[in-house]
Coordinates of C-alpha atoms and ligand atoms in Angstrom, one line a residue:
X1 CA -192.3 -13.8 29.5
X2 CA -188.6 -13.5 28.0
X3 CA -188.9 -12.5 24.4
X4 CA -187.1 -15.3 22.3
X5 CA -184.9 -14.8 19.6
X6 CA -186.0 -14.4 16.0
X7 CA -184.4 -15.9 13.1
X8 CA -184.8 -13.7 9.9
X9 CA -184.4 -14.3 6.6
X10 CA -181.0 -13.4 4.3
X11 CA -181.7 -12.0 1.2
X12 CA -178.9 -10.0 -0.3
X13 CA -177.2 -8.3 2.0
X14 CA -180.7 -8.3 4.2
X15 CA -181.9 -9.5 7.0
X16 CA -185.5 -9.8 6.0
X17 CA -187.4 -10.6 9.2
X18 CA -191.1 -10.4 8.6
X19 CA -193.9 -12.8 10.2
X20 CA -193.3 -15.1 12.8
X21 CA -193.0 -19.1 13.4
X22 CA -192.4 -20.7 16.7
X23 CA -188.9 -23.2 16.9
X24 CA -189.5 -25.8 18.9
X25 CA -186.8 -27.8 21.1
X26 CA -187.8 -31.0 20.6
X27 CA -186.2 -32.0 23.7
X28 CA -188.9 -29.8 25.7
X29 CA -191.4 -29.5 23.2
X30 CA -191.5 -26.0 23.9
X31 CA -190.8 -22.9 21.4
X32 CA -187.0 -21.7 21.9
X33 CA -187.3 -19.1 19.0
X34 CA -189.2 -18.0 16.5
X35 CA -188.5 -17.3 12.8
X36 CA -190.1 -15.3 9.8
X37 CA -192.2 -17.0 7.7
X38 CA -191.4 -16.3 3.2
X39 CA -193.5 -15.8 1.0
X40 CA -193.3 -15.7 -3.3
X41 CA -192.3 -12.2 -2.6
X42 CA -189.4 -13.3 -0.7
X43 CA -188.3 -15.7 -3.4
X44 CA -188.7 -13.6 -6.2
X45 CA -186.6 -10.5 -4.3
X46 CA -184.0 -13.2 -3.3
X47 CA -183.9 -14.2 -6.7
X48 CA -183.0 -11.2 -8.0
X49 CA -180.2 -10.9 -5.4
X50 CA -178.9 -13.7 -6.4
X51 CA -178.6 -12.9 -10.1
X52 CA -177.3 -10.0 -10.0
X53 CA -174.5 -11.8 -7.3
X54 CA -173.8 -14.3 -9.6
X55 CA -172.3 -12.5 -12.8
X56 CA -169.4 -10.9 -10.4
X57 CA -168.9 -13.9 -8.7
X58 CA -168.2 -16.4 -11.7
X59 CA -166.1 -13.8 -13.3
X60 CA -163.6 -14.3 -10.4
X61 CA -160.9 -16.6 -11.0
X62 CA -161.0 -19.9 -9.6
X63 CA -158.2 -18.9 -6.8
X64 CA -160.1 -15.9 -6.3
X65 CA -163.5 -17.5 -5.5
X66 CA -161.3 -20.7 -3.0
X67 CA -159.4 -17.9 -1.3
X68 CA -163.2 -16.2 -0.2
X69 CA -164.5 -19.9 0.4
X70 CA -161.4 -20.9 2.5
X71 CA -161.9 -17.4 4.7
X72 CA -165.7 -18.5 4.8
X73 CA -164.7 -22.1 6.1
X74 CA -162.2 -20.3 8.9
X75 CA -164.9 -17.7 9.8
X76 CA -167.6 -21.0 10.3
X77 CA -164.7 -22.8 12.6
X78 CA -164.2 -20.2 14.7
X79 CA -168.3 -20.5 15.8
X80 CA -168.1 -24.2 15.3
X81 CA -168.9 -24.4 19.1
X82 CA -172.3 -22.5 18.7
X83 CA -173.5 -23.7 15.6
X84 CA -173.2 -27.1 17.0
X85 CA -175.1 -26.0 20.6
X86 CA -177.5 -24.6 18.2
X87 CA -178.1 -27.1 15.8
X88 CA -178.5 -29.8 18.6
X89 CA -181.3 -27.3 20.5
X90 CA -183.1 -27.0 16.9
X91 CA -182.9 -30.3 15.6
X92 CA -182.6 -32.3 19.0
X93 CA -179.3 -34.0 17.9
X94 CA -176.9 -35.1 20.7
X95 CA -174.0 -32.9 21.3
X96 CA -171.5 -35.3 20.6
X97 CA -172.9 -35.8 17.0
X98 CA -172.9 -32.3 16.4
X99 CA -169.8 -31.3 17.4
X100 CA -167.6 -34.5 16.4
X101 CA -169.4 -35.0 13.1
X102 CA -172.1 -32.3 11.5
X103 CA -170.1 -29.5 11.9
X104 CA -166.3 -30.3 11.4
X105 CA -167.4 -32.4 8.5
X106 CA -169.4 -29.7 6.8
X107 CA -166.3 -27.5 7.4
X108 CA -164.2 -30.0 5.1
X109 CA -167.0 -30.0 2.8
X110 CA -166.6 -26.5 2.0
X111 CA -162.7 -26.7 2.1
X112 CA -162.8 -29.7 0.0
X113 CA -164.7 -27.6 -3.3
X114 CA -163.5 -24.1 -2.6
X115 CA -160.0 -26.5 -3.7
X116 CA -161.3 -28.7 -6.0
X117 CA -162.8 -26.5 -8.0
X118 CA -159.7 -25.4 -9.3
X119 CA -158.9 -28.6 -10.6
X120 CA -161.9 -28.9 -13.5
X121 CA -161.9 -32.5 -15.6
X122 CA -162.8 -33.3 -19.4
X123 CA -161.3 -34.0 -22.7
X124 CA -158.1 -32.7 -23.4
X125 CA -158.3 -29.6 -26.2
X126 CA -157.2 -31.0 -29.5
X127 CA -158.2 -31.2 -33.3
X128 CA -161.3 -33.9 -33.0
X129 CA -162.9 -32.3 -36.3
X130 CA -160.2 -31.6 -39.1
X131 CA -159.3 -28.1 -39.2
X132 CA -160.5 -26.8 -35.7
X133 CA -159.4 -27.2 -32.3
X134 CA -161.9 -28.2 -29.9
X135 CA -161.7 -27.3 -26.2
X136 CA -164.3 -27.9 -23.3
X137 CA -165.9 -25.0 -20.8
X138 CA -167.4 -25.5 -17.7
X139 CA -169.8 -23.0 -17.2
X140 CA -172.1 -22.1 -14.3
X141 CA -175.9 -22.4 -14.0
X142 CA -176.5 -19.0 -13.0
X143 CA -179.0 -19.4 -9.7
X144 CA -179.3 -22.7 -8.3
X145 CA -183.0 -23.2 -5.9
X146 CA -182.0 -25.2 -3.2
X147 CA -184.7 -27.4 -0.6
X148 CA -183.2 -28.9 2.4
X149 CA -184.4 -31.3 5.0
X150 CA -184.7 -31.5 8.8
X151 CA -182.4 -34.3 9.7
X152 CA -179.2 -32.8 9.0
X153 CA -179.9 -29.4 8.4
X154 CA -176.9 -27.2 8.5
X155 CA -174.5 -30.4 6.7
X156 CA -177.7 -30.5 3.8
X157 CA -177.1 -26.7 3.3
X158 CA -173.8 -27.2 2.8
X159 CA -174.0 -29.9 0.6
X160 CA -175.8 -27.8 -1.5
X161 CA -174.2 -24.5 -1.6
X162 CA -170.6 -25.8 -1.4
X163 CA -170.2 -26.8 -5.0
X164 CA -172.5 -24.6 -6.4
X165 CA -170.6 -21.4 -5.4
X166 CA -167.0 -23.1 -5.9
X167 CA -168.7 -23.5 -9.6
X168 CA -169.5 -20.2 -9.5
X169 CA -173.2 -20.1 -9.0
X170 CA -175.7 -18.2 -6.5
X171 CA -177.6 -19.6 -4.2
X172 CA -180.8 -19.4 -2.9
X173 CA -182.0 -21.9 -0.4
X174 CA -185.1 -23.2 1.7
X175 CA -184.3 -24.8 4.5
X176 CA -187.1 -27.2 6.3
X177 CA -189.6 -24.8 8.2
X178 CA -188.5 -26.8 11.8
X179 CA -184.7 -26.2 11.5
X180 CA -184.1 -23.6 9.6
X181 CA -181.6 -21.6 12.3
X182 CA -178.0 -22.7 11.2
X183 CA -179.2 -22.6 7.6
X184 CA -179.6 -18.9 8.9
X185 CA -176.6 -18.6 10.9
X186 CA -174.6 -19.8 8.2
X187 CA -175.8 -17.0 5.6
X188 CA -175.0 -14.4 8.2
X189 CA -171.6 -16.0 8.4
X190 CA -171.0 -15.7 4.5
X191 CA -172.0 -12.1 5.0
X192 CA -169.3 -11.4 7.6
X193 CA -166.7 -13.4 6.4
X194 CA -166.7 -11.0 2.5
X195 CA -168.3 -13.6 0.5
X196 CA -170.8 -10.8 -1.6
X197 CA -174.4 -10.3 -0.9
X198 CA -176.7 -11.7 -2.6
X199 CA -174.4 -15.3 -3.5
X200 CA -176.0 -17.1 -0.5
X201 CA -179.7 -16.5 0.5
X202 CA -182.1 -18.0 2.7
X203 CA -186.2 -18.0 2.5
X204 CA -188.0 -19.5 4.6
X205 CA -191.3 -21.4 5.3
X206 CA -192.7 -24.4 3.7
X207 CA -194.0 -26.1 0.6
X208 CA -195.2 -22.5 -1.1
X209 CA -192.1 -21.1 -0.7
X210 CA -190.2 -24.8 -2.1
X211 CA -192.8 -24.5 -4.9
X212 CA -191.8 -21.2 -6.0
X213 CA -188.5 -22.2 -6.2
X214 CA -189.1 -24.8 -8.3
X215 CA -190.9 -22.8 -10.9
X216 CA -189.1 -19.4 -11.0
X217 CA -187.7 -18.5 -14.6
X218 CA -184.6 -17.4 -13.3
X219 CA -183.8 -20.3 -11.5
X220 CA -181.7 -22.9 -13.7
X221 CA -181.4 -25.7 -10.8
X222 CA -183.1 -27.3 -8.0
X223 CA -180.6 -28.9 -6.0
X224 CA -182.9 -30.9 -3.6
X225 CA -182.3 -33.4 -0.4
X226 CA -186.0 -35.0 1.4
X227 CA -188.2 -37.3 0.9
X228 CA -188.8 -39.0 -2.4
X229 CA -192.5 -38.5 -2.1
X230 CA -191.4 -34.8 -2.6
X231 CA -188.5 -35.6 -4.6
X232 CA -191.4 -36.3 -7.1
X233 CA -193.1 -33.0 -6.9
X234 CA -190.2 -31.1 -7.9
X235 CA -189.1 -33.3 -10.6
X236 CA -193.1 -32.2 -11.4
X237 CA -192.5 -28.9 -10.9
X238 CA -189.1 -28.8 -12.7
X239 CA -190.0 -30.3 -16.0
X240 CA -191.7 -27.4 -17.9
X241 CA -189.0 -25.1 -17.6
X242 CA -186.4 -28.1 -17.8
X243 CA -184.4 -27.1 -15.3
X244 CA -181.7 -29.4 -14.0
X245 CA -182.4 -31.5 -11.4
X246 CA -180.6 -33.2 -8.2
X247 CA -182.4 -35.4 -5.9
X248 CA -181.3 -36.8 -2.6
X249 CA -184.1 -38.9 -1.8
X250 CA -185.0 -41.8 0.7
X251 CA -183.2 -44.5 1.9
X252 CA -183.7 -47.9 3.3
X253 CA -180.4 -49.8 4.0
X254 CA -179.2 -52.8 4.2
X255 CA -177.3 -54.2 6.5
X256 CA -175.8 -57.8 5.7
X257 CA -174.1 -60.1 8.0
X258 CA -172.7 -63.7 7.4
X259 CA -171.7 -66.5 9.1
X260 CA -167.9 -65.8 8.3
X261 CA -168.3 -61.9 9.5
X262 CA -166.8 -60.9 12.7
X263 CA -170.1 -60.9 15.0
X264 CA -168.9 -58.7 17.7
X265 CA -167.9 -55.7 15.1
X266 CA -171.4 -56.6 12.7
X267 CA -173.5 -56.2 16.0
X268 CA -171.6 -52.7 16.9
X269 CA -171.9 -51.6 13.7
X270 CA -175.3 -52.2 13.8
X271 CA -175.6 -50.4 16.7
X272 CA -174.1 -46.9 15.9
X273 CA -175.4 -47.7 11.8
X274 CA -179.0 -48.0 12.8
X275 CA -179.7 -45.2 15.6
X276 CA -177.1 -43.0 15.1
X277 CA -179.1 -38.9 14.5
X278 CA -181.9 -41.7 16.2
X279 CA -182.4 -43.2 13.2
X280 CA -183.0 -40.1 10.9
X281 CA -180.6 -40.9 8.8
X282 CA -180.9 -41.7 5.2
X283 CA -178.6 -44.4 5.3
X284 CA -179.7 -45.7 8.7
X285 CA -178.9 -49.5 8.5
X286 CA -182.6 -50.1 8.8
X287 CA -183.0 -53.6 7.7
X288 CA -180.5 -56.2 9.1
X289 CA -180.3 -59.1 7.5
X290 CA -178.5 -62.0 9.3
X291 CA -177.8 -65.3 7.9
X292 CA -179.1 -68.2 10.0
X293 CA -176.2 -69.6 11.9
X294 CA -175.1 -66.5 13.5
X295 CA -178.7 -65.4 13.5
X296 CA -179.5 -66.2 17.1
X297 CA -175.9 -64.9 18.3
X298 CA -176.0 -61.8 16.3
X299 CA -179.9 -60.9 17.8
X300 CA -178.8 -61.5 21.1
X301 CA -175.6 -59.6 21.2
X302 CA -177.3 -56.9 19.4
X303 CA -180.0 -56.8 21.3
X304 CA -178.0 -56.8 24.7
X305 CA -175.8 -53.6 22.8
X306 CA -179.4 -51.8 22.0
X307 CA -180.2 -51.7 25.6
X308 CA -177.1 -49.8 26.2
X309 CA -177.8 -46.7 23.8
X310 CA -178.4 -43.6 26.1
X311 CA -181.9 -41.8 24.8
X312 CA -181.9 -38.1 26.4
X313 CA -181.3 -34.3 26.4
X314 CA -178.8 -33.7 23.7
X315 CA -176.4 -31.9 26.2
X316 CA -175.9 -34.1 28.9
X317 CA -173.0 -36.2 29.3
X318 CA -173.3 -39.6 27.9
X319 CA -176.1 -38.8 25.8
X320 CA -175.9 -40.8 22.3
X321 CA -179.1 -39.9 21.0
X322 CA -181.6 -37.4 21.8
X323 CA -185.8 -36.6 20.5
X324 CA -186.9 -37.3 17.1
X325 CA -187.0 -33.6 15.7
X326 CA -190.6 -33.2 15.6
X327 CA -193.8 -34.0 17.3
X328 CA -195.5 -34.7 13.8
X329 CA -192.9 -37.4 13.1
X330 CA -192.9 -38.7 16.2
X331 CA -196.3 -39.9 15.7
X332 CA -195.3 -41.8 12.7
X333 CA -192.5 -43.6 13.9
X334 CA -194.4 -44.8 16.7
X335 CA -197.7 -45.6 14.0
X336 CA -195.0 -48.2 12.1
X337 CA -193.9 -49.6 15.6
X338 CA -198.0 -49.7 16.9
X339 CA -198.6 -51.2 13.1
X340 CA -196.1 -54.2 13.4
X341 CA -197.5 -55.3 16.6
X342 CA -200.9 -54.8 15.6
X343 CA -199.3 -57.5 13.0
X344 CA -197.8 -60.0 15.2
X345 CA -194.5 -59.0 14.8
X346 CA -192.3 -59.5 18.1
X347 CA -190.9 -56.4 19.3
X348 CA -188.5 -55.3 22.1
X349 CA -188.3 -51.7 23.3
X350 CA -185.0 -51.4 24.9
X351 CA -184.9 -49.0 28.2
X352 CA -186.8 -46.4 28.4
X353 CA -187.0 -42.2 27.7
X354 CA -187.6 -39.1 29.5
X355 CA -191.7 -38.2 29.8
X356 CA -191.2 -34.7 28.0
X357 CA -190.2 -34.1 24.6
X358 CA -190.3 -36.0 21.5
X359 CA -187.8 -38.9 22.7
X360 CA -188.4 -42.3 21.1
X361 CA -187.2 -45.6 22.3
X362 CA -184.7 -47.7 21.2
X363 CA -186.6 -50.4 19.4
X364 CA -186.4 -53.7 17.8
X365 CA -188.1 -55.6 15.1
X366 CA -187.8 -59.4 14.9
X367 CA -188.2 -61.3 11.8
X368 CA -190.9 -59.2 9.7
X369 CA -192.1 -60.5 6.7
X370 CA -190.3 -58.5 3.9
X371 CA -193.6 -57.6 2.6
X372 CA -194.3 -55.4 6.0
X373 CA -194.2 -51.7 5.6
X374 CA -191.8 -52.0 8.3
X375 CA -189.5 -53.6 5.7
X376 CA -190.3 -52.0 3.0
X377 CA -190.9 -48.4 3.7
X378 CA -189.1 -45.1 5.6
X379 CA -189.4 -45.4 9.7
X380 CA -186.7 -42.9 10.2
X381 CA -186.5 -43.6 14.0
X382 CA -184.5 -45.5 16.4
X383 CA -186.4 -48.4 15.4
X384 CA -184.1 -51.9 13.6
X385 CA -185.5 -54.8 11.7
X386 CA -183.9 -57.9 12.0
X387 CA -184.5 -60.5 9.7
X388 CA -183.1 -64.3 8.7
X389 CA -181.3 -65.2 5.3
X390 CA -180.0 -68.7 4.1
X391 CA -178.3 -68.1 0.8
X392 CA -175.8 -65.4 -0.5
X393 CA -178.3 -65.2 -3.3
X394 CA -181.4 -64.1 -0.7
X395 CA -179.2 -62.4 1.0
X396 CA -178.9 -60.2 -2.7
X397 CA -182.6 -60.8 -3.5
X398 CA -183.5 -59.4 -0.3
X399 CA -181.5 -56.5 0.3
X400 CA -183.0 -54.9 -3.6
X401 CA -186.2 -55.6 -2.4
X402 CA -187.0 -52.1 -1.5
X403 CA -187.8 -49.4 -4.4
X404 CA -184.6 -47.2 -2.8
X405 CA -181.1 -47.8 -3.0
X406 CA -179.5 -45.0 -1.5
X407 CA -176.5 -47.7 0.5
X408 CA -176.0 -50.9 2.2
X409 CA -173.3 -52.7 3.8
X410 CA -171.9 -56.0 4.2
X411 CA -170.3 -57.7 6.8
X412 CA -168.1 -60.9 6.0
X413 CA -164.5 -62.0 6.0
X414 CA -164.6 -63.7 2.9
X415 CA -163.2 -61.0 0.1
X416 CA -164.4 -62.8 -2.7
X417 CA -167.9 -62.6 -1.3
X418 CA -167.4 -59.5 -0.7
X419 CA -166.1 -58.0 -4.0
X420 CA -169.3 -60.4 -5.6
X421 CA -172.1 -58.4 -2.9
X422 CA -170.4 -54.9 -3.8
X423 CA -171.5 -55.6 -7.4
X424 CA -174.5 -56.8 -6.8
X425 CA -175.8 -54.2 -4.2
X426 CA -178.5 -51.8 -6.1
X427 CA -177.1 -49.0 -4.2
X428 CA -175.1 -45.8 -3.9
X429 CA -172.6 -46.9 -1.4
X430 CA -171.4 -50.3 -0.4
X431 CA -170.0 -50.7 2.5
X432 CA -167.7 -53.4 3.4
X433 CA -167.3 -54.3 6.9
X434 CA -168.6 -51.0 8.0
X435 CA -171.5 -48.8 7.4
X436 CA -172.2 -44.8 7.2
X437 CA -168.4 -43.7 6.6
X438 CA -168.4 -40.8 4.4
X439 CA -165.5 -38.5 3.1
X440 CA -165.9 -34.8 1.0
X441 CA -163.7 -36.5 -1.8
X442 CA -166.9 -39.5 -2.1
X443 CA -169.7 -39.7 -4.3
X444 CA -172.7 -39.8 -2.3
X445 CA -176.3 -40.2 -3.8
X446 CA -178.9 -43.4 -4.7
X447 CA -179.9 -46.0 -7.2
X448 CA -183.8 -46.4 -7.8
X449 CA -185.8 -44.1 -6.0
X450 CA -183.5 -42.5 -3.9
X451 CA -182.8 -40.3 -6.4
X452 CA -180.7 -38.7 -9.8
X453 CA -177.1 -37.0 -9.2
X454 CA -174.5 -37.2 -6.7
X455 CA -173.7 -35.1 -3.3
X456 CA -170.0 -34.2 -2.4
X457 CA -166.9 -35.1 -4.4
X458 CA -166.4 -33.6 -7.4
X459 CA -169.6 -35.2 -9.2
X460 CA -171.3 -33.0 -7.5
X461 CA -169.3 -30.1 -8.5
X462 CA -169.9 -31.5 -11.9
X463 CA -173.9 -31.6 -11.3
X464 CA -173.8 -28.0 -10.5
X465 CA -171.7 -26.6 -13.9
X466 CA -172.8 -26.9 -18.0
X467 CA -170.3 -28.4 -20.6
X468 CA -169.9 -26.3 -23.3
X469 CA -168.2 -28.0 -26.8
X470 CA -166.2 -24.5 -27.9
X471 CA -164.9 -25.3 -31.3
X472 CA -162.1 -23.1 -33.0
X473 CA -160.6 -22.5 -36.7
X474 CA -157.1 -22.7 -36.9
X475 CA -156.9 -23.1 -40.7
X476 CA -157.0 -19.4 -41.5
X477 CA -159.2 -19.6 -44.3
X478 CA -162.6 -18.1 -42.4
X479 CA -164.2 -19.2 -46.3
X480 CA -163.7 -22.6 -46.0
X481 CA -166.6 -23.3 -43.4
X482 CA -169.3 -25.6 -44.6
X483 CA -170.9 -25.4 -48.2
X484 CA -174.0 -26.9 -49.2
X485 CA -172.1 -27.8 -52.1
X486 CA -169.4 -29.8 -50.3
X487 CA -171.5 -31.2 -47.8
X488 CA -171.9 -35.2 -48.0
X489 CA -169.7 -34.6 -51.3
X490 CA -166.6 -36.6 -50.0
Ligands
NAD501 P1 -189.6 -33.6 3.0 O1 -189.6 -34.2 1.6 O2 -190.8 -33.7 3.8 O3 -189.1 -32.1 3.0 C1 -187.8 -31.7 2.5 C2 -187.9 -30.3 2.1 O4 -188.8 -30.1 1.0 C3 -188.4 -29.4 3.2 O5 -187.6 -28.1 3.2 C4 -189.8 -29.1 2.9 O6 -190.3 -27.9 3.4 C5 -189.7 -29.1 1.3 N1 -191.0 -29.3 0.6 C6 -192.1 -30.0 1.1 N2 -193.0 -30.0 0.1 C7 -192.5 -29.3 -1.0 C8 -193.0 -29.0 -2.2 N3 -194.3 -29.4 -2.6 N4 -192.3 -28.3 -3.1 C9 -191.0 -27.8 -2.7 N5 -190.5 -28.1 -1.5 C10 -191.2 -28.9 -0.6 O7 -188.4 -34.4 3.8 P2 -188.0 -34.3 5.3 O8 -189.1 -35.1 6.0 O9 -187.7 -32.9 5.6 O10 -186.6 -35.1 5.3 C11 -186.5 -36.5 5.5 C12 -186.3 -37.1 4.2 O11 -185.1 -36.7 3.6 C13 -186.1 -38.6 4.3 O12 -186.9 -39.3 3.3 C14 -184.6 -38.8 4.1 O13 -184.3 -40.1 3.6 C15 -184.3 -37.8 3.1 N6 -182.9 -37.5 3.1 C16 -182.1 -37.9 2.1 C17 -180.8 -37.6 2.1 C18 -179.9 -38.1 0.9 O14 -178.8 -37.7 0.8 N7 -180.4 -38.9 0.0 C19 -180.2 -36.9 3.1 C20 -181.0 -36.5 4.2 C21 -182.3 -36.8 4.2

């Protein structure tokens, strides 16, 4: 039997490549690699990498530290083309996805904070307490943990080591135990491209290793993307030490179309907003909400667009979307579909998919009650609920009716209506007229449970830096300080 690759882990300037865990192509369902499994060990000698990384790293200057990041971007564009064939074998994405969107876009990302990094924000310096001049720091964490998940693996990483390096942190990172190879290739890249050993490491394996993250003394942050059933745990985890949290939870969007929206562009932006990454997509436009004049027009056109979506291997032509990424999770996106029939709910599967692998159809959910769990809860699969609305105000009431509120969108040529349901959405993003459009100078991250901080733009640099108040004499007279006898005299 050919001997398949092995993915091992970075630590330092390591490749650390004990134990072994089959990769499985979840367009075959058959291992296509194998990679070593961490353990604490592996965190705590990663750990100390990364600490003794960071202290030369911050002490560059800003241009310094965007000069190494811009060489890092160029060296991850010049194998743009085999990250994205290897991201779509590990995660079962479709080609085109990877290599018009993950990739490119996570190459801005970095571009986008090695730059603006070197432009920090906060008060101007100036006398705010007589006789001193104030002036603001920014100063690093020191080593930020970082948990990724499956969906978008090698973008995830990115989101998370981007800004902490550019503010001058170390990294070390877990990526999920199913698609961990980018995350990998990625680290080696750093390696090659001069960035120093030891700023970005990988361990990997599962909850153990995401646990020991979370409650190393040395680690100041956990910068984490997944579920918010997890989120929870390492907010959990986190809290003794208070370290410094991000979480970039679930999501369960809304998608709202009325009467006065332009139906044709509603239904194709359903379309791409509900499958796209087949559905694994935190802000998958999951529940579709359709007010009832055009409800029967918008269903039909929608429906007749669905059956149109090409489910198969993620490198033939034509393919726009390929397996879900495991066989686990395939299971339970087919247990909500099996559950809302079991419930009376009508649904159409539209077309069909290839015998082997984990491919899922195209499916569609008419009317639910907004109580089902199909409504209310995660599917993360090709799989759209349509529903009915009357009012603007149920079309409101309805779309907060979930405990996330990671984004949402809303279709309607009226701009007052508009500008009224961008206030009112309970979510991270609003779309108007459009839904999953994302840029590296955006904010992206949730209301409710979807989580606490913000991905990209330079919130998230802010998430991943300390504001220190420095405060300075400038009267000369080092006596004059504060005397118990002065103090509350005035
Ligand atoms: P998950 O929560 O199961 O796993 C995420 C990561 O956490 C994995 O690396 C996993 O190994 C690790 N982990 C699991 N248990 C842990 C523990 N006890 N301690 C520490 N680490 C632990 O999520 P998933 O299934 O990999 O990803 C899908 C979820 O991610 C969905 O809910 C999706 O909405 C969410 N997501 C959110 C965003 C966002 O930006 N808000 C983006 C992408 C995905």
């Amino acid at each position: 039997m050919e001997k398949l690759i092995h993915y091992p882990m970075v630590i330092g300037a390591e490749l650390v490549a004990t134990g072994s865990e089959d990769l499985i192509d979840p367009a075959s369902g058959t291992a296509f690699a194998t990679v070593a499994s961490g353990s604490k060990a592996d965190v705590e000698s990663a750990v100390a990498a990364a600490k003794a990384a960071q202290l030369g790293w911050a002490a560059l200057s800003y241009g310094e530290r965007c000069a190494a990041m811009m060489k890092f971007a160029d060296a991850l564009e010049a194998k743009s083309e085999e990250l994205a064939h290897l991201e779509s074998k590990n995660a079962g994405k479709a080609l085109k996805l990877t290599v018009n969107s993950d990739i490119p876009f996570s190459i801005d990302n970095i571009r986008y904070f090695a730059g603006v990094a070197r432009r920090q924000e906060g008060a101007a310096a100036g006398e705010y307490v007589g006789g001193y001049t104030s002036m603001l720091r920014r100063e690093p964490i020191g080593v930020v943990g970082a948990i990724t998940p499956w969906n978008y693996p090698l973008m995830m990483a990115v989101w998370k080591i981007a800004p902490a390096i550019a503010a001058g942190n170390a990294v070390v990172l877990k990526p999920a135990p199913n698609t961990p190879a980018t995350t990998i290739e990625l680290a080696k890249i750093a390696l090659e491209s001069g960035l120093p050993a030891g700023l970005i490491n990988i361990v990997t394996g599962g909850a153990e290793v995401g646990e020991a993250l979370c409650t190393h003394p040395d680690i100041g942050m956990i910068s984490f993307t997944g579920s918010t059933r997890t989120g929870r745990r390492i907010a959990e985890l986190a809290s003794p030490m208070i370290k410094r949290v991000t979480l970039e939870l679930g999501g369960k969007a809304p998608f709202v179309v009325f009467a006065d929206a332009d139906i044709e562009a509603a239904a194709q932006g359903a379309v791409v907003g509900v499958y796209v990454n087949s559905g694994q997509d935190c802000t998958a436009a999951t529940r579709i909400y359709v007010q009832d004049d055009v409800y029967d027009q918008f269903l039909a056109r929608f429906t007749e667009l669905s059956k149109q979506v090409k489910v198969g291997d993620p490198f033939a032509d034509g393919t726009d979307i390929g397996p879900l990424s495991s066989q686990a999770h395939w299971h339970k996106v087919k247990g909500y579909v099996e559950e809302a029939k079991e419930q009376g709910i009508e649904v159409i599967t539209c077309g069909t998919v290839p015998a082997e692998g984990f491919y899922f159809p195209v499916t569609i959910l008419v009317d639910p009650p907004q109580t089902a769990n199909c409504v209310q809860e995660e599917i993360f699969g090709p799989v759209a609920v349509v529903k009915r609305f009357s009012t603007e105000a149920e079309a409101v009431m309805l779309a907060n009716d979930t405990p996330y509120g990671l984004a949402g969108s809303c279709w309607t040529l009226n701009v007052q209506r508009a500008m009224r349901m961008a206030k009112a959405m309970q979510c991270g993003t609003v779309w108007i007229n459009d839904h999953l459009a994302i840029g590296s100078e955006m904010p992206h991250g949730g209301f409710k449970q979807s989580g606490i901080g913000k991905d990209l733009s330079h919130y998230a640099l802010e998430e991943y830096t300390v504001v220190k108040h420095v405060l300075i004499d400038i009267t000369g007279d080092q006596r004059k300080g504060w005397h118990f006898t002065t103090f509350g005299d005035a």
